[in-house]
GROMACS .gro file of C-alpha atoms in nm:
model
  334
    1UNK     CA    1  -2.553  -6.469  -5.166
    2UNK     CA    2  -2.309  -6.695  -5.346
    3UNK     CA    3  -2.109  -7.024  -5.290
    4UNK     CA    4  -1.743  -7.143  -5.276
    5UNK     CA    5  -1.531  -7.431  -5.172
    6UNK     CA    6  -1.224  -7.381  -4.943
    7UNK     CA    7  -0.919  -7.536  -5.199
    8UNK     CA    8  -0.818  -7.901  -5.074
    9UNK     CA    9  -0.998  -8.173  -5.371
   10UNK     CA   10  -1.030  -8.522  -5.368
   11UNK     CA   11  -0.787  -8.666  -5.643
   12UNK     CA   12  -0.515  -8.647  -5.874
   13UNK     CA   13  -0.639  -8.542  -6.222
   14UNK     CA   14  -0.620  -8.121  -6.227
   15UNK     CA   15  -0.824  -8.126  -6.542
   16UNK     CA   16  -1.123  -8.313  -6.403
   17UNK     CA   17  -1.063  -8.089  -6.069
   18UNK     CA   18  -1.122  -7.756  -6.293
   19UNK     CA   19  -1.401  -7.864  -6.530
   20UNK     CA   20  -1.582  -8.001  -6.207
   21UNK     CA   21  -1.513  -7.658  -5.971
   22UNK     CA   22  -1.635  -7.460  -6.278
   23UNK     CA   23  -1.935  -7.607  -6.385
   24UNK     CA   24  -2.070  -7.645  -6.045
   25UNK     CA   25  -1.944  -7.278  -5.902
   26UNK     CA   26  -2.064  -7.100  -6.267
   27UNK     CA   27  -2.144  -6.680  -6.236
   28UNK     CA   28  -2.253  -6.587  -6.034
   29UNK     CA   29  -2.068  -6.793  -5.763
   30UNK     CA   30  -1.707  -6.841  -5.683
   31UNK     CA   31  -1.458  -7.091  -5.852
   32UNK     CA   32  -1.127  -7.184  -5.704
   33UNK     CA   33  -0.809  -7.278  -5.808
   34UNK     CA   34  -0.827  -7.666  -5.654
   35UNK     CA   35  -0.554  -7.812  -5.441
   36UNK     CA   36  -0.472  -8.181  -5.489
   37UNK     CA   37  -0.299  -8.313  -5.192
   38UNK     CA   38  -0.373  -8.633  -5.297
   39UNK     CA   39  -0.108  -8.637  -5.581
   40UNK     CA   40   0.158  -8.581  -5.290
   41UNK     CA   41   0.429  -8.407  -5.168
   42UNK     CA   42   0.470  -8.071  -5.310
   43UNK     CA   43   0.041  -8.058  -5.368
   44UNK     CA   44  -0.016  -7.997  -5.012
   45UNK     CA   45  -0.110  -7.595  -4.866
   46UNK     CA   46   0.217  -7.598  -4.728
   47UNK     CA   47   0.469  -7.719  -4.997
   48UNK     CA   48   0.216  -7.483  -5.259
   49UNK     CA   49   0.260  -7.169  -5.048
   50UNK     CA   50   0.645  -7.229  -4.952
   51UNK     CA   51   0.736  -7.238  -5.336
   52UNK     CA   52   0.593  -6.864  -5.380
   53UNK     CA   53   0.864  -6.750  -5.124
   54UNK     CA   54   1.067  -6.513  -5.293
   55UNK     CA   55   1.462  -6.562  -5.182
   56UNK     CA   56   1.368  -6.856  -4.961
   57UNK     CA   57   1.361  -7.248  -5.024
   58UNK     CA   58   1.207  -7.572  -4.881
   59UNK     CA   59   1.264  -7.940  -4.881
   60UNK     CA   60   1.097  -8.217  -4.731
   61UNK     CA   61   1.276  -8.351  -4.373
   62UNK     CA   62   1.105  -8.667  -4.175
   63UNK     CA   63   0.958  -8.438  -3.961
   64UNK     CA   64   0.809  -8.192  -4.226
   65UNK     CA   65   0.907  -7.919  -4.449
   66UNK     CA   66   1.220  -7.707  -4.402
   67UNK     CA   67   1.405  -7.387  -4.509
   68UNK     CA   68   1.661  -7.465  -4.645
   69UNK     CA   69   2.001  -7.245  -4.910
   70UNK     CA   70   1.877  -7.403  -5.221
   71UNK     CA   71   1.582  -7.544  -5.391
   72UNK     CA   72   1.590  -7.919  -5.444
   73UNK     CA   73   1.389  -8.160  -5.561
   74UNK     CA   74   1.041  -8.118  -5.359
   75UNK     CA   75   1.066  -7.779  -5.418
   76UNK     CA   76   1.097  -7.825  -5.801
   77UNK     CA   77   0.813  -8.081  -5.751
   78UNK     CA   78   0.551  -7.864  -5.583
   79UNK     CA   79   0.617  -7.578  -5.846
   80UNK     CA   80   0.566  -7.808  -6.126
   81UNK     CA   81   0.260  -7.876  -5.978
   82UNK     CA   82   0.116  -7.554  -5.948
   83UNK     CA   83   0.260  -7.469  -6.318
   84UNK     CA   84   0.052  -7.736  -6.432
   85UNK     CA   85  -0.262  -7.616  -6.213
   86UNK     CA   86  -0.254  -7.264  -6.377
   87UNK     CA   87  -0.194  -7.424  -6.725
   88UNK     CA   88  -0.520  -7.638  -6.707
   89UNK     CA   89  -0.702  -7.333  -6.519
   90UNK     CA   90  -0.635  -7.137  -6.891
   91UNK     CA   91  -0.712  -7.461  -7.120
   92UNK     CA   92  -1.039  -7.504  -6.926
   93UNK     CA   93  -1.176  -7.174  -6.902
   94UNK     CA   94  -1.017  -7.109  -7.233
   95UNK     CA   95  -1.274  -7.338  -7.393
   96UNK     CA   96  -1.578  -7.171  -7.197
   97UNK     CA   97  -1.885  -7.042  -7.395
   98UNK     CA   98  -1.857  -6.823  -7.118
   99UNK     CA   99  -1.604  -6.789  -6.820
  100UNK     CA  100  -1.683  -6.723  -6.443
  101UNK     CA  101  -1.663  -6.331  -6.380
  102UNK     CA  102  -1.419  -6.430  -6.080
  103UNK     CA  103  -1.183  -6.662  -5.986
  104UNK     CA  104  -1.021  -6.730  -5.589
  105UNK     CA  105  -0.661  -6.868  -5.493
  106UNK     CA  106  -0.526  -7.012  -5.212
  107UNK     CA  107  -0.227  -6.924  -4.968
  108UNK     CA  108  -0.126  -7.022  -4.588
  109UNK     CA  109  -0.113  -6.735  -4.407
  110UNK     CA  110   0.247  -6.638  -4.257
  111UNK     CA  111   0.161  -6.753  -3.914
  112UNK     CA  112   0.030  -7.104  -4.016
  113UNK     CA  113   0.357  -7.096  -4.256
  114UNK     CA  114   0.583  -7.048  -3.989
  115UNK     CA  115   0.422  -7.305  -3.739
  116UNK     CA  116   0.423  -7.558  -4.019
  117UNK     CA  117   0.792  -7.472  -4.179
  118UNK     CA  118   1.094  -7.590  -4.014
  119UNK     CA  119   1.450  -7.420  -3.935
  120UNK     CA  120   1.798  -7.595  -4.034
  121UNK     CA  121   1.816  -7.707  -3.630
  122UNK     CA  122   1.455  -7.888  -3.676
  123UNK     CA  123   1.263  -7.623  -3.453
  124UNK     CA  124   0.977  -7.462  -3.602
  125UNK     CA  125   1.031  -7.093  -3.778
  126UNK     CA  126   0.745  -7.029  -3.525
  127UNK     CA  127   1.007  -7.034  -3.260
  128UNK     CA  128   1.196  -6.698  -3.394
  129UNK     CA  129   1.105  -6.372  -3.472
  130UNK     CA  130   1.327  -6.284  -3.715
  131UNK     CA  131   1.216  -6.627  -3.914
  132UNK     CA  132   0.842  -6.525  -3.853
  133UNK     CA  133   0.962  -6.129  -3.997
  134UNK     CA  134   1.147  -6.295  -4.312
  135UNK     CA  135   0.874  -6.507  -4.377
  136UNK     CA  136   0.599  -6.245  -4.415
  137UNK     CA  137   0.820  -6.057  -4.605
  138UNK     CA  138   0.916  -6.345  -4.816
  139UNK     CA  139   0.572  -6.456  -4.918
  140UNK     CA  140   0.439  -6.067  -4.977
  141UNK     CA  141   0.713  -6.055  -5.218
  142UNK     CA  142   0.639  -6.369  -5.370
  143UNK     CA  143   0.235  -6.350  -5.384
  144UNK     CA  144   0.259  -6.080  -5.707
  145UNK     CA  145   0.359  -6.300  -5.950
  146UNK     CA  146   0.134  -6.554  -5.869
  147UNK     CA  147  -0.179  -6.380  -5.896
  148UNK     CA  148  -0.014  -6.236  -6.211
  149UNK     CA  149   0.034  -6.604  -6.339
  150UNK     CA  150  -0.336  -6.663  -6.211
  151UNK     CA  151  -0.484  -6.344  -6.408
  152UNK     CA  152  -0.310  -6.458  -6.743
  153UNK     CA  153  -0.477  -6.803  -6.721
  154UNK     CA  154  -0.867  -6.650  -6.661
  155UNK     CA  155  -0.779  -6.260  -6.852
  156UNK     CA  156  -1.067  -6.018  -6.686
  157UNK     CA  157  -1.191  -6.232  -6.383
  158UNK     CA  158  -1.181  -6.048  -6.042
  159UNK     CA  159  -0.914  -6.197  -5.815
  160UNK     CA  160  -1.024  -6.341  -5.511
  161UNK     CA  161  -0.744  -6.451  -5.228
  162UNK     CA  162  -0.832  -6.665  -4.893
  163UNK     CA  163  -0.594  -6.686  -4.675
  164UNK     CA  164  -0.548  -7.020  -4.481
  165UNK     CA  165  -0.441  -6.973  -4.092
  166UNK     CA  166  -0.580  -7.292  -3.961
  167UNK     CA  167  -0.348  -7.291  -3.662
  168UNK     CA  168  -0.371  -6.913  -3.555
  169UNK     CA  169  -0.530  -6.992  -3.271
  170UNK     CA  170  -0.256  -7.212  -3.095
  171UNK     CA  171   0.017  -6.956  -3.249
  172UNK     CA  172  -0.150  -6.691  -3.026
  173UNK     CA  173  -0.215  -6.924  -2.751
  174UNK     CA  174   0.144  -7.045  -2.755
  175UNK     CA  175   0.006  -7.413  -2.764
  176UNK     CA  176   0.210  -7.515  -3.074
  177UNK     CA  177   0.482  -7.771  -2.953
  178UNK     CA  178   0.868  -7.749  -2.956
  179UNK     CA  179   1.037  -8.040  -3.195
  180UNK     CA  180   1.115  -8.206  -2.830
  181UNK     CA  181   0.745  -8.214  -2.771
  182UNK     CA  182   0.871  -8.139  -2.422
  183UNK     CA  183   0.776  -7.727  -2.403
  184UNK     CA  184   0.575  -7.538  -2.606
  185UNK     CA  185   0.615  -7.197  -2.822
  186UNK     CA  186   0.614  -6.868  -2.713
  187UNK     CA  187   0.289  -6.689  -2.813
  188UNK     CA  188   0.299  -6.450  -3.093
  189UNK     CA  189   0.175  -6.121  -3.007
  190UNK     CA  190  -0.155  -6.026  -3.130
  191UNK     CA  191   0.032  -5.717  -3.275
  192UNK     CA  192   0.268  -5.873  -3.449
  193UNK     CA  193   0.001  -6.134  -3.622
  194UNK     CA  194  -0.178  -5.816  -3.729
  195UNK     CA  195   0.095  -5.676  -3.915
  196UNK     CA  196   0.242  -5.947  -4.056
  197UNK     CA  197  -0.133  -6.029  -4.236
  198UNK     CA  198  -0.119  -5.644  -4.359
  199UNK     CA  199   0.222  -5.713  -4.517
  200UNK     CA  200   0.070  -5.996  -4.695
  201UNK     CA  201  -0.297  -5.835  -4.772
  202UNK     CA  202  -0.105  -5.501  -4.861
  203UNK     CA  203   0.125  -5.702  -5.161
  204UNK     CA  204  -0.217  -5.910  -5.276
  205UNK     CA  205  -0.399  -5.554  -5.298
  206UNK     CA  206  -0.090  -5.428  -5.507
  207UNK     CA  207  -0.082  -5.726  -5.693
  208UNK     CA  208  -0.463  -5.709  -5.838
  209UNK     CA  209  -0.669  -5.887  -5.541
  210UNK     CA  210  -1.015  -5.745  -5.552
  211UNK     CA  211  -1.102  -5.898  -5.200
  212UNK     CA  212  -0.875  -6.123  -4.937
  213UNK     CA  213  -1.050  -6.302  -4.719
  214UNK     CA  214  -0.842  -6.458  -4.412
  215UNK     CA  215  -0.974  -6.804  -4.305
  216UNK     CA  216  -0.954  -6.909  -3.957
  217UNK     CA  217  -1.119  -7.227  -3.771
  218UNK     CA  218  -1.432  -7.146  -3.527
  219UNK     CA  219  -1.218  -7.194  -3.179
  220UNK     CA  220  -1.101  -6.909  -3.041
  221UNK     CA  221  -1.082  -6.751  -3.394
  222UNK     CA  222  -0.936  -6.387  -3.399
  223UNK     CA  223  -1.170  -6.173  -3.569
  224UNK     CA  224  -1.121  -5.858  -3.440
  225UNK     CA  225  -0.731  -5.901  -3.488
  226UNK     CA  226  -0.814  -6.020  -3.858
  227UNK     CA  227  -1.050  -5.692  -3.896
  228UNK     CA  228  -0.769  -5.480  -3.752
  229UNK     CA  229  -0.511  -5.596  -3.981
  230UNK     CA  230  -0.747  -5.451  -4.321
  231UNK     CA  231  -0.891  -5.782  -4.426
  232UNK     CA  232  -1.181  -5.754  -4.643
  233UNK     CA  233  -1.330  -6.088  -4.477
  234UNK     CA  234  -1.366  -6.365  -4.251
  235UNK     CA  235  -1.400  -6.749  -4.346
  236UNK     CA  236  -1.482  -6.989  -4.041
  237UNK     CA  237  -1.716  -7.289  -4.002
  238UNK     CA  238  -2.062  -7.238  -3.879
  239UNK     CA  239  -2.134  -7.556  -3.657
  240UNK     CA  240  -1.975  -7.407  -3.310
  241UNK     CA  241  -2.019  -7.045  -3.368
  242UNK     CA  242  -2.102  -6.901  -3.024
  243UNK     CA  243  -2.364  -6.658  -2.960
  244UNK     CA  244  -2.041  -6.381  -2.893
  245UNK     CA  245  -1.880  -6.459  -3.200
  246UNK     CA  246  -2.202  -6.409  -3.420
  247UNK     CA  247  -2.242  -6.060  -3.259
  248UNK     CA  248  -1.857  -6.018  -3.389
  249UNK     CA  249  -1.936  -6.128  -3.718
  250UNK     CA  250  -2.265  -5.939  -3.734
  251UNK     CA  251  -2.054  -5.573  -3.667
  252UNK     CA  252  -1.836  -5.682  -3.959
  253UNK     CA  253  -2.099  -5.729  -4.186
  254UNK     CA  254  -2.249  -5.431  -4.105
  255UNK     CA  255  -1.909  -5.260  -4.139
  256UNK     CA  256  -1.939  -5.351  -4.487
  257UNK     CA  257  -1.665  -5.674  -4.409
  258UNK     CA  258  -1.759  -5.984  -4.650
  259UNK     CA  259  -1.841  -6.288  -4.443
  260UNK     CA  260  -1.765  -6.685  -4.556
  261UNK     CA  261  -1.981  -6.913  -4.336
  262UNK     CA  262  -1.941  -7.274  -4.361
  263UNK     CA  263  -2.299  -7.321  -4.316
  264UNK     CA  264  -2.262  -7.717  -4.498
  265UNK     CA  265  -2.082  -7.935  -4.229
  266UNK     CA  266  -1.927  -8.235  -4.426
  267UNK     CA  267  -1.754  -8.397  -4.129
  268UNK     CA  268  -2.032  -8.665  -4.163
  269UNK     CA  269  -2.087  -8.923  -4.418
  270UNK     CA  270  -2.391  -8.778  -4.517
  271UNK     CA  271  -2.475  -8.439  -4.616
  272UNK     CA  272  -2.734  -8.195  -4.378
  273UNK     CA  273  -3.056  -8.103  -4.563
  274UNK     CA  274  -3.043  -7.770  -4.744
  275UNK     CA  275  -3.313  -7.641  -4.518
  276UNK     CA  276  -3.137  -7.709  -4.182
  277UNK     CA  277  -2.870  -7.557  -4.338
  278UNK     CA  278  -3.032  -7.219  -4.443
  279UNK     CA  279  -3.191  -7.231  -4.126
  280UNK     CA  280  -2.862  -7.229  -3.963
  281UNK     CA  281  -2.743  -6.881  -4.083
  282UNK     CA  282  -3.094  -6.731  -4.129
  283UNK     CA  283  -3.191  -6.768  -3.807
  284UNK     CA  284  -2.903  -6.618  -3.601
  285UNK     CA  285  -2.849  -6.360  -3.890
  286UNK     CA  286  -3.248  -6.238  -3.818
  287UNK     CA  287  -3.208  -6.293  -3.440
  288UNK     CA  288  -2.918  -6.013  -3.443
  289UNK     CA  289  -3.123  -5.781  -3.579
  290UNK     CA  290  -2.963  -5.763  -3.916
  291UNK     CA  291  -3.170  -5.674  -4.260
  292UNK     CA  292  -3.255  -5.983  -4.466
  293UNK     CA  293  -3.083  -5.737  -4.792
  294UNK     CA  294  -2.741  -5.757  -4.598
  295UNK     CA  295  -2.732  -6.124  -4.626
  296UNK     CA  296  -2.602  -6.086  -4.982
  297UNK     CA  297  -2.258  -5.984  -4.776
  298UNK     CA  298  -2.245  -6.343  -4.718
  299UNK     CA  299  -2.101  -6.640  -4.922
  300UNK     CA  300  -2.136  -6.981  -4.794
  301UNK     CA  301  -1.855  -7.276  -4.803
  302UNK     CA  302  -1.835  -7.630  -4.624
  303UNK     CA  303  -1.701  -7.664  -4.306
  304UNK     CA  304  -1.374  -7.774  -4.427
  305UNK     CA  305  -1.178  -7.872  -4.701
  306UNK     CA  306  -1.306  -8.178  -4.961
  307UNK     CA  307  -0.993  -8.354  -5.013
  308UNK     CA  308  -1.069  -8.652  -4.789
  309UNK     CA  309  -1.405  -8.714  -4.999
  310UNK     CA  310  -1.466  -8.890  -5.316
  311UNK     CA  311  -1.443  -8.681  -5.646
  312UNK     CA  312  -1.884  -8.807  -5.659
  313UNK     CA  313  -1.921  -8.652  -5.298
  314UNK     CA  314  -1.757  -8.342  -5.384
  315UNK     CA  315  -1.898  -8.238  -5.626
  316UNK     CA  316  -2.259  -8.338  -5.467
  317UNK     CA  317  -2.103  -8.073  -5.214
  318UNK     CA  318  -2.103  -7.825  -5.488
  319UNK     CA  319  -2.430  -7.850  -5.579
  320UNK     CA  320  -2.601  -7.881  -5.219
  321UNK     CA  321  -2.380  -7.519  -5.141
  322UNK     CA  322  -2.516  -7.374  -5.420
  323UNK     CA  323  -2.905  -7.481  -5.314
  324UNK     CA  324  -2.797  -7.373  -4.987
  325UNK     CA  325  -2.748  -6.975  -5.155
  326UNK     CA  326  -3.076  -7.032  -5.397
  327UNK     CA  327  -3.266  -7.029  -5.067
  328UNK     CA  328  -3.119  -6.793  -4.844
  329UNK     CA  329  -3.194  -6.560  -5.144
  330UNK     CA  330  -3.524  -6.696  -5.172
  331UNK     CA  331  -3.551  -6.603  -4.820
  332UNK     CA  332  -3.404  -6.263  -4.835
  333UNK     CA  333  -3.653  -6.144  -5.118
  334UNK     CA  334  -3.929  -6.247  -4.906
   0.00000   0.00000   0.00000
């Protein structure tokens, strides 16, 4: 049983990011590669993700991000500022007595991507199939040679990928609005959602990813479409987990699937206790039936990103995660 954080951080400052991620998520958890939204355009999941498209551009539009012939400036920006991410990733661990055996990235998925990316008429890439088809190509190409990048900065760690799809569920709903705000999408076919995630998790496998994890919000999350398409995992919140969907994740996990539970809710100003919150997964986890050995499947996250806390509260997140893991594994060895 281990911990991790989901990506977004409060702040601006990379380096303090990095030392911070690393010395609270130390072997044997799971350190990430921080996003900084805070710092701006091009540091959000979006902007980050669209600048590892191979053949295809972005800028920034009033309404939101857009394909566009050529890179210009906010491209250039957001690239910079994942350059500069790796580079302090390899200065910090660099300077290590020891480094983490295992490092995880970040992407938006290709269905979140083309919900959140716009075409030159304003409508989202959502809206066309041949946008959503170029798109999953277009990252799978580009994902290689960032996890390349990645591996030179931390030489030896395991490779761990989560994908982002935090608006799968209206894509397959077909709740996502037009730009009129008048009609709304067409769904995407469950099919089609499936294949474009194994054109992505095939590339990261290629690439060097030792496990891809696709991260989806609790309602009406997809998990047997995720399953289908060869993901390794699931990552969704714990706090509105339904008794149907714990059976789902509890045949995963005894498929051999890895499971991320965001067992620490931080929507609050204050944090849960650490027993509530071990109480929260044991519980349900020994109520299915399953062995108290097979909770070492699991790893255990917040409920959401940290971006919108303090760089103090954060971190305090860190730590109370990590407690969280001590005593499920407490638990688990009886």
């Amino acid at each position: 049983m281990t911990a991790t954080g989901l990506g977004p951080w409060p702040g601006e400052d990379p380096v303090e990011a990095a030392r911070i991620i690393r010395g609270e998520l130390g072997s044997p958890h799971l350190p990430f590669l921080a996003e900084l939204p805070d710092r701006g355009v091009g540091s959000d999941a979006l902007g980050r993700t669209a600048t590892l498209l191979e053949e295809l551009a972005v800028d920034v539009q009033p309404y939101g991000w857009r394909l566009v012939d050529r890179p210009g400036k906010d491209f250039r920006r957001a690239a910079s500022a994942l350059a500069t991410d790796i580079n302090v990733l390899a200065d910090v661990a660099g300077a290590e007595d020891k480094a983490a055996a295992e490092i995880k990235v970040q992407v938006v998925g290709p269905l979140s991507l083309a919900a959140g990316l716009h075409l030159h008429n304003g409508e989202r890439a959502l809206i066309d199939y041949g946008a959503r088809r170029d798109l999953a190509a277009s990252l799978a190409a580009g994902v290689g040679q960032y996890l390349s990048r990645v591996a030179a900065a931390v030489p030896g760690a395991r490779m761990v990928v989560q994908i982002d799809e935090p608006d799968i569920a209206a894509v397959l709903a077909g709740t996502i609005p037009t730009s009129s705000g008048y009609r709304t999408l067409r769904a995407v076919p469950s099919s089609e959602a499936r294949e474009s995630w194994r054109v992505v998790l095939d590339a990261l496998r290629d690439a060097g990813a030792a496990e891809v994890v696709i991260s989806v919000p609790e309602v009406e999350a997809p998990f047997e479409q995720i399953l289908a398409a060869g993901a390794d995992g699931i990552a969704v919140p714990l706090r509105a987990l339904t008794s149907r969907q714990w059976e789902q994740l509890a045949g995963a996990a005894e498929a051999g699937k890895r499971l991320w539970i965001g067992a620490l809710d931080v929507s609050g100003k204050s944090l849960p206790r650490v027993a509530d919150c071990v109480d929260a997964v044991w519980r349900p986890w020994r109520q299915l039936g399953l062995s108290p050995a097979g909770i070492s499947t699991l790893r255990v996250t917040p409920s959401s990103g940290l971006a919108s806390r303090s760089p103090a509260d954060a971190t305090s997140v860190l730590g109370r995660l990590t407690q969280v893991a001590d005593g499920l594994n407490q638990l688990a060895q009886g």
